[in-house]
Amino acid sequence: MENEYKNVYVFAEQRNGVIQNVAYELLGKANDLAAELGQKVIALLLGDGITDKAQDLIEMGADEVVVVDRPELKDYLTEQYTQAMSQIIDHCHPRIVLFGATTIGRDLAPRLACRVKSGLVADCTKLTIEPDKDGNLDFFSTRPAFGGNLMATIVCPTSRPQMSTVRPGVMQKRTREVGRKGVIQPFTPTFDPSKFKVRLLETKMNDNKVADISNAKILISGGRGVHDKEGFAKLQALADVMGGMVSSSRAMVDAGVMDHAYQVGQTGKTVRPNLYMACGISGAIQHLAGMEESHYIVAINKDKYAPIFSVADLGIVGDLHKIVPMLTERIKKELEK
Amino acid sequence: MNIIVCVKQVPDTTEIKIDPVKGTLIRDGVPSIMNPDDKGGLELALRMKETEGATVTVVSMGPPQADRMLREALAMGADRAILLSDRRFAGADTLATSYALAGCIRTLDYDLIIAGRQAIDGDTAQVAPEMAQHLDLPQVSYVIDAKKTANGFIVKKENEDCVQTLEVEGKCVLTVLASAFKARYMTVEGIIDAYKREVEVWTADQIDVEEEKLGLKGSPTKVHKSFPKALKEPGEVFELSEEEAVELIVSRLKEKHII
């Protein structure tokens, strides 16, 4: 059985025809996994009028793209997508299928895993190919559990495909290879519309069209110590000077000071900017889970015992309300040089 | 209308600490609570009971201690509580768990099944969609509002970038966000009453399942290993004047080519 299931597949999530970043990140990781296995990377592109996006996926790392271009797949709906995906799995026999751990991926993947009766691992932060106890190469998915307090490595020894959802922002996408050649394979599923019991009536895009903090190279992040909107204005001024963005801990989101879209952590976003400056953030484990992979971490906090200092490359014990505005002025001068 | 709510007893993960010497989880003294998203699900069911009239049954799979959480559900206003508790369920991953829950629910009368989006100990969000598949019912996840219609439900779903309104025909499974349904408190009478009532304890023999699909045997995924998160080497921490602090930050950012 083992051998007829092969290749690493990526569900290339798109919304309104726009390929989501997490799909590129997964293609990047799938390349590592496929290389270890000596197999191919295959992207699954589902939607309506999306065939012309297939080349984009090839340039970002797919060797092949299976395209299901059908009006039934215009908007994401669980049953329509599950029918198409389960037929692809029955036909192609993937070894591994990866999904972004988004509201779409986390709705589709479990429905599909149960339909094809295979194992699924949620919200992974690390994927590896390693020898199992018999020396055969196997797929290992590692994920946080217990609110980020514990890591668990999960295997799916006998059933196929092995499926995982992966947090956006965790894997690295590859550099685009313009003009890269690959195979584009159309796939035509047979839909059973009698099972289509859910109809989309309306989609209301969020008003505050916020830029995605997971794309920022520099994040000036605020916690309880920032106190209020005026405090965040100080962080924003520093972020503006540095060309970065402001983000927030859960405490300030719960307090209604910041919108959920800016939240870093276990129940918010995972970020890995070049600079993460944590201002007045104590550093609960759930927060650290979302930012500790940042390249350089500066923490400013009044409490020298704050756990944030345990992950910071540079820790400053002091008052952010004084230091941040001074730092803003100082960096402004530095950049004018 | 008959509504079934799936609930799970979980350790309050915000209270878990790591032993700094041994690097293991300290679970002693960590309180067990009703999973917050599930509690939101129960709240939605109880609101529907008030507006539409409904019988609310809570179902949980877990050890005998989950009795306490189910009594909390009764004290909040649930009408019936069933605890699936049997050694044969032990070691179940999400597929086997969802299979057992589906096997229980299949024996009950229902119009709507509500579950929490995800549990705070496992954080998988997989059990409810898998259960919906076992039952061959439509699902809507990340639900923030739901209303009964003549032949189904109108449901609002929260995505990262939008809110969608969906129409569901007939019975379905909804998974809800705790933040959308602030749960009520138990009443004093409710608590007293809850301890006079029965929490039904069911075994695998009472539900509609094949035994080899339960528990560890029925689980395609296995935990290979678990370990506390590796702590990074802490960097340097300085107590300086503000002027010195600013200069230090600027020099480090220049060293790292960030500015």
XYZ file of C-alpha atoms in Angstrom:
596
model
C 0.000 0.000 0.000
C 2.770 2.327 1.055
C 4.282 2.717 -2.376
C 1.247 3.565 -4.405
C 0.721 6.707 -2.289
C 3.288 9.267 -3.285
C 4.162 12.940 -3.700
C 3.590 15.921 -1.456
C 0.390 17.839 -2.204
C -0.461 21.372 -1.166
C -3.993 22.746 -1.048
C -3.420 26.125 -2.716
C -5.963 28.226 -0.853
C -7.367 31.150 -2.829
C -9.883 33.771 -1.831
C -11.605 35.736 -4.597
C -9.023 34.370 -7.002
C -6.076 35.553 -4.905
C -3.657 32.792 -3.878
C -3.102 33.108 -0.142
C 0.395 33.581 1.267
C 0.134 30.401 3.300
C -0.085 28.410 0.048
C 3.323 29.754 -1.020
C 4.729 28.988 2.432
C 3.455 25.412 2.181
C 4.966 25.016 -1.291
C 8.295 26.085 0.221
C 8.079 23.429 2.939
C 6.696 20.812 0.531
C 9.879 21.226 -1.529
C 12.014 20.231 1.485
C 9.786 17.229 2.252
C 9.575 16.070 -1.370
C 13.361 16.315 -1.745
C 13.839 14.063 1.313
C 11.391 11.540 -0.129
C 12.661 11.850 -3.694
C 9.145 12.783 -4.827
C 7.276 15.670 -6.439
C 5.438 18.737 -5.154
C 1.904 19.004 -6.481
C -0.379 21.978 -5.875
C -4.159 21.584 -5.823
C -5.878 24.670 -7.200
C -9.666 24.776 -6.786
C -11.940 27.630 -7.782
C -13.867 29.251 -10.608
C -11.892 30.886 -13.420
C -8.574 30.230 -11.706
C -6.665 28.164 -14.280
C -4.427 31.133 -15.100
C -3.073 31.091 -11.517
C -1.457 27.677 -12.015
C 1.762 29.115 -13.486
C 2.108 31.302 -10.377
C 2.163 28.155 -8.214
C 4.773 26.537 -10.465
C 7.005 29.600 -10.117
C 6.611 29.383 -6.342
C 7.669 25.720 -6.183
C 5.011 23.349 -7.552
C 6.245 20.718 -10.019
C 2.670 20.020 -11.069
C -0.659 21.744 -10.524
C -3.960 19.886 -10.486
C -6.623 22.433 -11.418
C -10.318 22.053 -10.710
C -11.915 25.036 -12.402
C -15.654 24.839 -11.813
C -18.473 27.319 -11.038
C -19.473 25.165 -8.029
C -16.110 26.128 -6.461
C -16.433 29.903 -6.830
C -16.757 30.491 -3.087
C -15.407 28.137 -0.459
C -18.185 25.843 0.732
C -17.350 22.759 2.780
C -19.245 20.099 0.845
C -18.373 21.304 -2.659
C -14.657 21.464 -1.843
C -14.714 18.171 0.059
C -16.304 16.378 -2.881
C -13.670 17.712 -5.286
C -10.753 17.067 -2.915
C -11.819 13.538 -1.964
C -12.103 12.602 -5.640
C -8.622 13.985 -6.291
C -7.299 11.896 -3.389
C -9.034 8.747 -4.651
C -7.598 9.369 -8.104
C -4.072 10.633 -7.348
C -3.175 8.791 -4.094
C -1.121 11.511 -2.395
C 1.410 10.543 0.268
C 1.080 13.855 2.116
C -1.487 16.672 1.850
C -0.830 20.055 3.483
C -3.376 22.797 4.213
C -3.048 26.258 5.735
C -4.479 26.379 9.251
C -6.942 29.104 8.238
C -10.710 29.165 8.720
C -10.940 27.455 5.318
C -8.167 24.880 5.843
C -9.357 24.006 9.328
C -12.912 23.496 8.058
C -11.999 21.502 4.959
C -9.154 19.290 6.204
C -11.025 17.481 9.020
C -14.108 16.979 6.864
C -11.916 15.501 4.154
C -9.754 13.434 6.530
C -12.876 11.787 7.891
C -14.315 11.187 4.431
C -11.145 9.439 3.219
C -10.654 7.899 6.711
C -7.138 9.069 7.317
C -5.224 10.901 10.004
C -4.928 14.671 10.294
C -2.665 16.790 12.503
C -3.802 20.348 13.298
C -1.963 23.620 13.390
C 1.563 22.262 12.930
C 4.654 24.395 13.387
C 7.240 21.873 12.187
C 7.158 19.135 9.534
C 10.009 16.695 8.956
C 10.850 13.485 7.120
C 12.835 11.113 9.345
C 13.482 7.382 9.516
C 10.963 5.484 11.663
C 11.997 2.625 13.989
C 12.289 0.242 11.010
C 14.453 2.699 9.110
C 11.742 3.674 6.600
C 11.308 7.363 5.937
C 8.200 8.689 7.641
C 6.434 12.024 8.023
C 6.483 13.733 11.437
C 4.251 16.685 12.329
C 5.015 18.742 15.418
C 2.483 21.059 17.006
C 1.916 22.982 20.207
C -0.681 21.676 22.673
C -1.940 22.754 26.083
C -1.983 26.395 25.058
C 1.595 26.252 23.778
C 2.949 24.739 26.994
C 3.806 21.420 25.400
C 4.974 20.301 21.944
C 3.767 17.017 20.486
C 5.147 15.158 17.481
C 2.418 13.151 15.749
C 2.751 10.355 13.216
C 0.212 8.650 10.998
C 1.897 5.279 10.482
C -0.486 3.266 8.323
C -3.248 5.350 6.766
C -2.766 7.552 3.705
C -2.686 10.326 2.842
C -0.925 11.820 5.833
C -2.551 15.200 6.309
C -1.558 18.285 8.283
C -2.706 21.860 8.633
C 0.076 24.401 9.137
C -0.068 27.775 10.826
C 0.287 30.732 8.447
C 3.552 32.605 8.948
C 5.554 29.609 10.155
C 7.046 28.136 6.979
C 9.248 30.054 4.555
C 8.225 30.596 0.968
C 10.773 30.182 -1.833
C 12.043 32.946 -4.068
C 9.934 33.120 -7.205
C 11.507 31.457 -10.260
C 10.018 33.396 -13.137
C 9.284 31.225 -16.171
C 9.757 27.958 -14.260
C 8.239 25.035 -16.178
C 5.756 22.580 -14.730
C 2.806 20.391 -15.642
C -0.727 21.760 -15.416
C -3.302 18.990 -15.061
C -7.038 19.780 -15.261
C -9.263 17.539 -13.119
C -13.020 17.147 -13.535
C -14.896 15.880 -10.471
C -18.433 14.509 -10.531
C -20.455 16.591 -8.102
C -23.437 15.284 -6.152
C -25.505 18.481 -5.739
C -28.078 16.684 -3.555
C -25.520 17.056 -0.730
C -25.171 20.824 -1.192
C -27.185 21.894 1.856
C -25.351 25.146 2.622
C -25.796 28.264 0.502
C -23.742 31.444 0.748
C -26.067 34.439 1.047
C -23.632 37.254 1.724
C -19.961 37.995 2.311
C -19.169 41.160 4.184
C -15.498 42.074 4.004
C -14.122 43.564 7.214
C -14.350 47.383 7.077
C -11.051 48.195 8.640
C -8.957 46.863 5.807
C -5.980 46.164 8.018
C -2.611 45.302 6.603
C -1.476 41.848 7.619
C 0.993 42.008 10.520
C 2.435 38.630 9.516
C 3.997 40.319 6.466
C 5.695 43.116 8.453
C 9.491 43.140 8.668
C 9.398 45.293 11.787
C 6.751 44.993 14.500
C 6.450 47.362 17.434
C 4.194 45.407 19.720
C 2.346 46.606 22.792
C 0.925 44.922 25.873
C -0.777 45.843 29.112
C 1.992 48.320 29.947
C 1.001 50.499 26.982
C -2.294 51.181 28.832
C -4.445 52.753 26.108
C -4.831 54.156 22.584
C -2.559 57.110 23.451
C 0.128 54.651 24.458
C -0.263 52.833 21.150
C 0.087 56.170 19.326
C 3.651 56.322 20.704
C 4.365 52.843 19.321
C 2.793 53.830 15.989
C 5.098 56.857 15.730
C 8.131 54.593 16.176
C 6.740 52.057 13.699
C 6.161 54.856 11.144
C 9.741 56.083 11.449
C 11.103 52.569 11.017
C 8.692 51.505 8.264
C 7.116 48.888 10.474
C 3.712 48.072 11.907
C 2.138 47.992 15.331
C 0.893 44.742 16.842
C -0.591 43.795 20.165
C -0.772 41.220 22.902
C -4.054 39.535 23.749
C -4.521 41.671 26.863
C -4.951 44.859 24.825
C -7.310 43.129 22.384
C -9.470 41.832 25.221
C -9.437 45.332 26.707
C -10.829 46.661 23.422
C -7.817 48.903 22.779
C -6.623 46.984 19.697
C -8.436 44.976 17.028
C -8.042 41.191 16.945
C -6.358 41.438 13.521
C -3.273 42.886 15.254
C -3.007 40.187 17.907
C 0.152 38.104 18.136
C 0.065 34.736 19.896
C -1.592 31.361 20.239
C -5.076 32.721 19.500
C -3.779 35.483 17.234
C -1.160 35.468 14.512
C 2.271 33.884 14.314
C 4.899 36.400 13.224
C 8.611 36.236 12.487
C 9.726 39.749 11.583
C 13.352 40.906 11.443
C 12.666 42.998 14.520
C 10.028 42.371 17.183
C 10.021 45.095 19.797
C 7.867 44.044 22.752
C 6.791 47.085 24.754
C 5.069 46.530 28.074
C 4.353 42.890 27.225
C 4.917 40.530 30.140
C 5.248 37.515 27.824
C 2.639 34.867 28.650
C 3.502 31.547 27.042
C 0.585 31.975 24.628
C 2.139 35.232 23.420
C 5.650 33.809 23.123
C 4.262 31.008 20.937
C 3.389 33.612 18.315
C 6.615 35.634 18.191
C 9.632 33.768 19.525
C 10.816 32.861 16.011
C 11.393 36.550 15.262
C 14.956 37.218 14.111
C 15.753 39.891 16.699
C 13.694 40.569 19.801
C 13.943 43.701 21.911
C 11.862 43.868 25.088
C 11.125 46.972 27.125
C 9.397 46.311 30.423
C 9.296 47.855 33.890
C 9.329 44.455 35.592
C 12.777 42.916 35.390
C 11.275 39.477 36.136
C 8.878 39.611 33.162
C 9.061 36.312 31.215
C 9.426 38.256 27.933
C 13.081 38.811 28.896
C 13.669 35.052 28.651
C 13.191 35.172 24.862
C 14.521 38.682 24.185
C 17.916 39.174 22.544
C 18.070 42.590 24.161
C 16.116 43.415 27.297
C 15.656 46.912 28.698
C 14.213 47.364 32.171
C 12.500 50.724 31.989
C 9.478 52.858 31.189
C 8.349 52.440 27.584
C 6.370 55.689 27.797
C 9.669 57.567 28.136
C 11.968 55.316 26.091
C 9.788 54.813 22.995
C 9.327 58.529 22.141
C 13.041 59.191 22.754
C 13.949 56.228 20.583
C 11.638 57.520 17.834
C 13.412 60.886 17.763
C 16.842 59.256 17.926
C 16.141 56.841 15.055
C 14.616 59.641 12.985
C 17.939 61.519 13.326
C 19.908 58.371 12.580
C 17.985 57.756 9.362
C 18.412 61.371 8.229
C 22.181 60.998 8.360
C -36.590 21.461 18.604
C -33.983 19.098 20.034
C -30.495 20.526 20.339
C -27.410 18.495 21.217
C -24.355 20.305 22.552
C -20.971 18.573 22.649
C -18.838 19.662 25.578
C -15.392 18.718 26.864
C -13.782 19.047 30.242
C -10.315 20.547 29.883
C -7.504 21.720 32.151
C -7.405 25.515 32.352
C -4.319 25.889 30.157
C -3.743 29.481 31.221
C -2.963 28.086 34.686
C -0.426 25.501 33.528
C 3.179 26.309 34.374
C 6.423 24.668 33.385
C 8.742 23.288 36.043
C 11.834 25.413 35.367
C 14.213 22.691 36.616
C 12.714 19.510 35.153
C 11.152 21.217 32.147
C 7.884 19.323 32.600
C 4.296 20.520 32.873
C 3.020 21.193 36.369
C -0.545 19.922 36.240
C -1.151 19.630 39.980
C -3.687 22.119 41.195
C -4.664 23.151 37.662
C -8.458 23.510 37.679
C -10.649 21.555 35.239
C -13.184 23.691 33.403
C -15.805 23.407 30.699
C -14.002 24.198 27.452
C -14.741 27.900 26.711
C -15.892 27.475 23.084
C -18.159 24.588 24.165
C -19.620 26.777 26.882
C -20.344 29.346 24.159
C -22.087 26.554 22.240
C -24.215 25.709 25.260
C -25.086 29.395 25.618
C -26.285 29.520 21.995
C -28.428 26.428 22.618
C -29.929 27.927 25.771
C -30.734 31.184 23.947
C -32.492 29.163 21.243
C -34.352 27.283 23.958
C -35.624 30.636 25.270
C -36.626 32.070 21.899
C -37.744 28.975 19.978
C -38.429 26.409 22.656
C -36.012 23.487 22.682
C -34.772 20.540 24.662
C -31.033 20.813 25.214
C -28.963 17.658 25.696
C -25.261 17.921 26.533
C -22.982 15.065 25.503
C -19.407 14.607 26.621
C -16.795 11.905 26.246
C -14.357 11.636 29.091
C -13.436 10.158 32.447
C -15.980 9.919 35.313
C -14.749 13.277 36.722
C -16.455 15.040 33.795
C -19.666 14.502 35.777
C -18.962 17.798 37.541
C -18.808 19.770 34.307
C -22.023 18.161 33.070
C -23.772 19.222 36.284
C -22.575 22.752 35.580
C -24.264 22.456 32.175
C -27.479 21.270 33.867
C -27.251 24.163 36.328
C -26.936 26.598 33.412
C -30.162 25.227 31.964
C -29.485 22.044 29.970
C -32.251 19.446 30.180
C -30.296 16.230 29.893
C -26.663 15.179 30.268
C -24.907 12.119 28.837
C -21.347 11.118 29.664
C -19.677 8.620 27.353
C -17.211 6.920 29.618
C -15.612 3.595 28.854
C -12.032 2.312 28.776
C -12.637 1.291 25.176
C -12.717 5.007 24.218
C -9.269 5.630 25.720
C -6.411 6.791 23.530
C -8.758 8.118 20.838
C -7.471 10.717 18.385
C -9.895 13.160 16.768
C -11.198 10.629 14.220
C -11.991 7.986 16.858
C -13.411 10.599 19.252
C -15.694 12.030 16.583
C -16.747 8.475 15.692
C -17.812 7.707 19.268
C -19.686 11.000 19.618
C -21.437 10.385 16.283
C -22.337 6.878 17.457
C -23.993 8.336 20.542
C -25.778 11.144 18.726
C -27.131 8.742 16.098
C -29.224 7.083 18.808
C -30.763 10.428 19.868
C -33.469 12.640 18.370
C -32.044 15.952 17.185
C -32.553 18.926 14.887
C -29.292 20.730 15.558
C -25.854 19.808 16.927
C -23.632 22.519 18.392
C -19.989 22.163 19.407
C -17.229 24.572 20.339
C -14.789 25.545 17.625
C -11.861 23.930 19.436
C -10.753 22.758 22.880
C -8.017 24.680 24.673
C -6.003 21.564 25.530
C -5.778 20.030 22.049
C -6.606 23.111 19.935
C -7.346 20.920 16.892
C -10.843 22.129 15.834
C -11.198 18.725 14.134
C -13.674 16.726 16.199
C -16.856 18.549 15.170
C -16.230 18.578 11.374
C -15.221 14.902 11.556
C -18.367 14.127 13.542
C -20.460 15.962 10.948
C -18.900 13.782 8.264
C -19.605 10.576 10.250
C -23.241 11.693 10.545
C -23.388 12.853 6.903
C -24.614 16.288 8.024
C -23.637 19.717 6.700
C -21.342 21.782 8.916
C -20.628 25.442 9.467
C -17.622 26.317 11.619
C -16.482 29.573 13.288
C -20.125 30.531 13.931
C -20.930 33.846 15.638
C -24.718 33.863 15.197
C -27.450 31.358 14.327
C -31.216 31.614 13.904
C -33.824 28.935 13.242
C -35.805 29.229 10.010
C -38.783 27.214 8.747
C -36.610 24.474 7.266
C -33.126 25.059 8.624
C -30.882 27.790 9.945
C -29.381 31.142 8.988
C -25.835 31.257 10.285
C -23.108 33.896 10.450
C -19.520 32.692 10.167
C -16.398 34.701 11.019
C -13.378 34.311 8.751
C -10.029 36.119 8.979
C -11.075 38.739 6.427
C -14.884 38.657 6.310
C -18.164 37.626 7.900
C -20.345 35.334 5.808
C -24.056 34.707 6.080
C -25.006 31.147 5.151
C -28.315 29.372 4.791
C -28.413 25.746 5.904
C -31.166 23.382 4.814
C -32.190 20.871 7.477
C -30.129 19.422 10.311
C -26.529 20.506 10.720
C -23.460 20.761 12.933
C -22.323 24.234 14.010
C -19.028 25.023 15.730
C -19.078 28.285 17.643
C -16.697 30.875 19.029
C -16.842 31.590 22.774
C -16.287 35.298 22.107
C -19.663 35.531 20.318
C -21.751 33.931 23.075
C -20.951 35.183 26.533
C -22.107 32.358 28.761
C -24.605 32.866 31.567
C -23.848 31.986 35.164
C -25.362 29.059 36.973
C -28.244 30.012 39.257
C -28.327 28.895 42.903
C -31.521 26.916 42.288
C -29.921 25.494 39.169
C -26.935 24.233 41.132
C -29.083 22.631 43.817
C -31.336 21.097 41.189
C -28.371 19.857 39.120
C -27.158 17.700 41.973
C -30.579 16.059 42.319
C -30.657 15.121 38.645
C -29.016 12.272 36.813
C -25.990 12.447 34.578
C -26.450 9.379 32.370
C -23.241 7.397 31.986
C -23.111 5.435 28.739
C -20.617 2.801 27.613
C -19.648 1.703 24.120
C -22.377 -0.960 24.311
C -25.108 1.682 24.353
C -24.049 3.519 21.185
C -24.134 2.724 17.491
C -20.492 1.878 16.717
C -18.133 -0.860 15.606
C -15.767 -1.534 18.456
C -12.580 -1.751 16.384
C -13.050 1.870 15.282
C -12.949 3.156 18.878
C -10.092 4.387 21.032
C -6.459 3.770 20.209
C -7.309 1.026 17.683
C -9.527 3.361 15.695
C -7.001 6.204 15.668
C -4.901 6.727 12.526
C -2.631 9.243 14.283
C -0.346 8.422 17.207
C 1.651 10.665 19.505
C 5.272 9.871 18.680
C 6.630 12.008 21.494
C 5.767 15.066 23.514
C 8.182 17.454 25.112
C 8.193 20.850 26.756
C 9.071 23.633 24.421
C 12.810 24.253 24.260
C 13.560 27.535 25.909
C 15.829 29.841 23.995
C 19.040 31.136 25.593
C 17.991 34.382 27.217
C 19.751 37.497 25.920
C 21.122 40.299 28.015
C 18.918 42.437 30.225
C 20.030 45.963 31.110
C 18.923 48.450 33.737
C 20.110 51.806 32.390
C 19.085 55.421 32.221
C 16.647 56.176 29.402
C 19.329 57.971 27.379
C 21.709 55.015 27.687
C 18.937 52.564 26.868
C 18.079 54.455 23.668
C 21.738 54.538 22.578
C 22.123 50.814 23.292
C 19.021 49.901 21.287
C 20.139 52.068 18.358
C 23.643 50.568 18.308
C 22.275 46.998 18.404
C 19.774 47.697 15.629
C 22.608 49.112 13.513
C 24.777 46.057 14.236
C 21.940 43.814 13.070
C 21.400 46.003 9.964
C 17.803 46.621 10.999
C 18.299 50.398 10.665
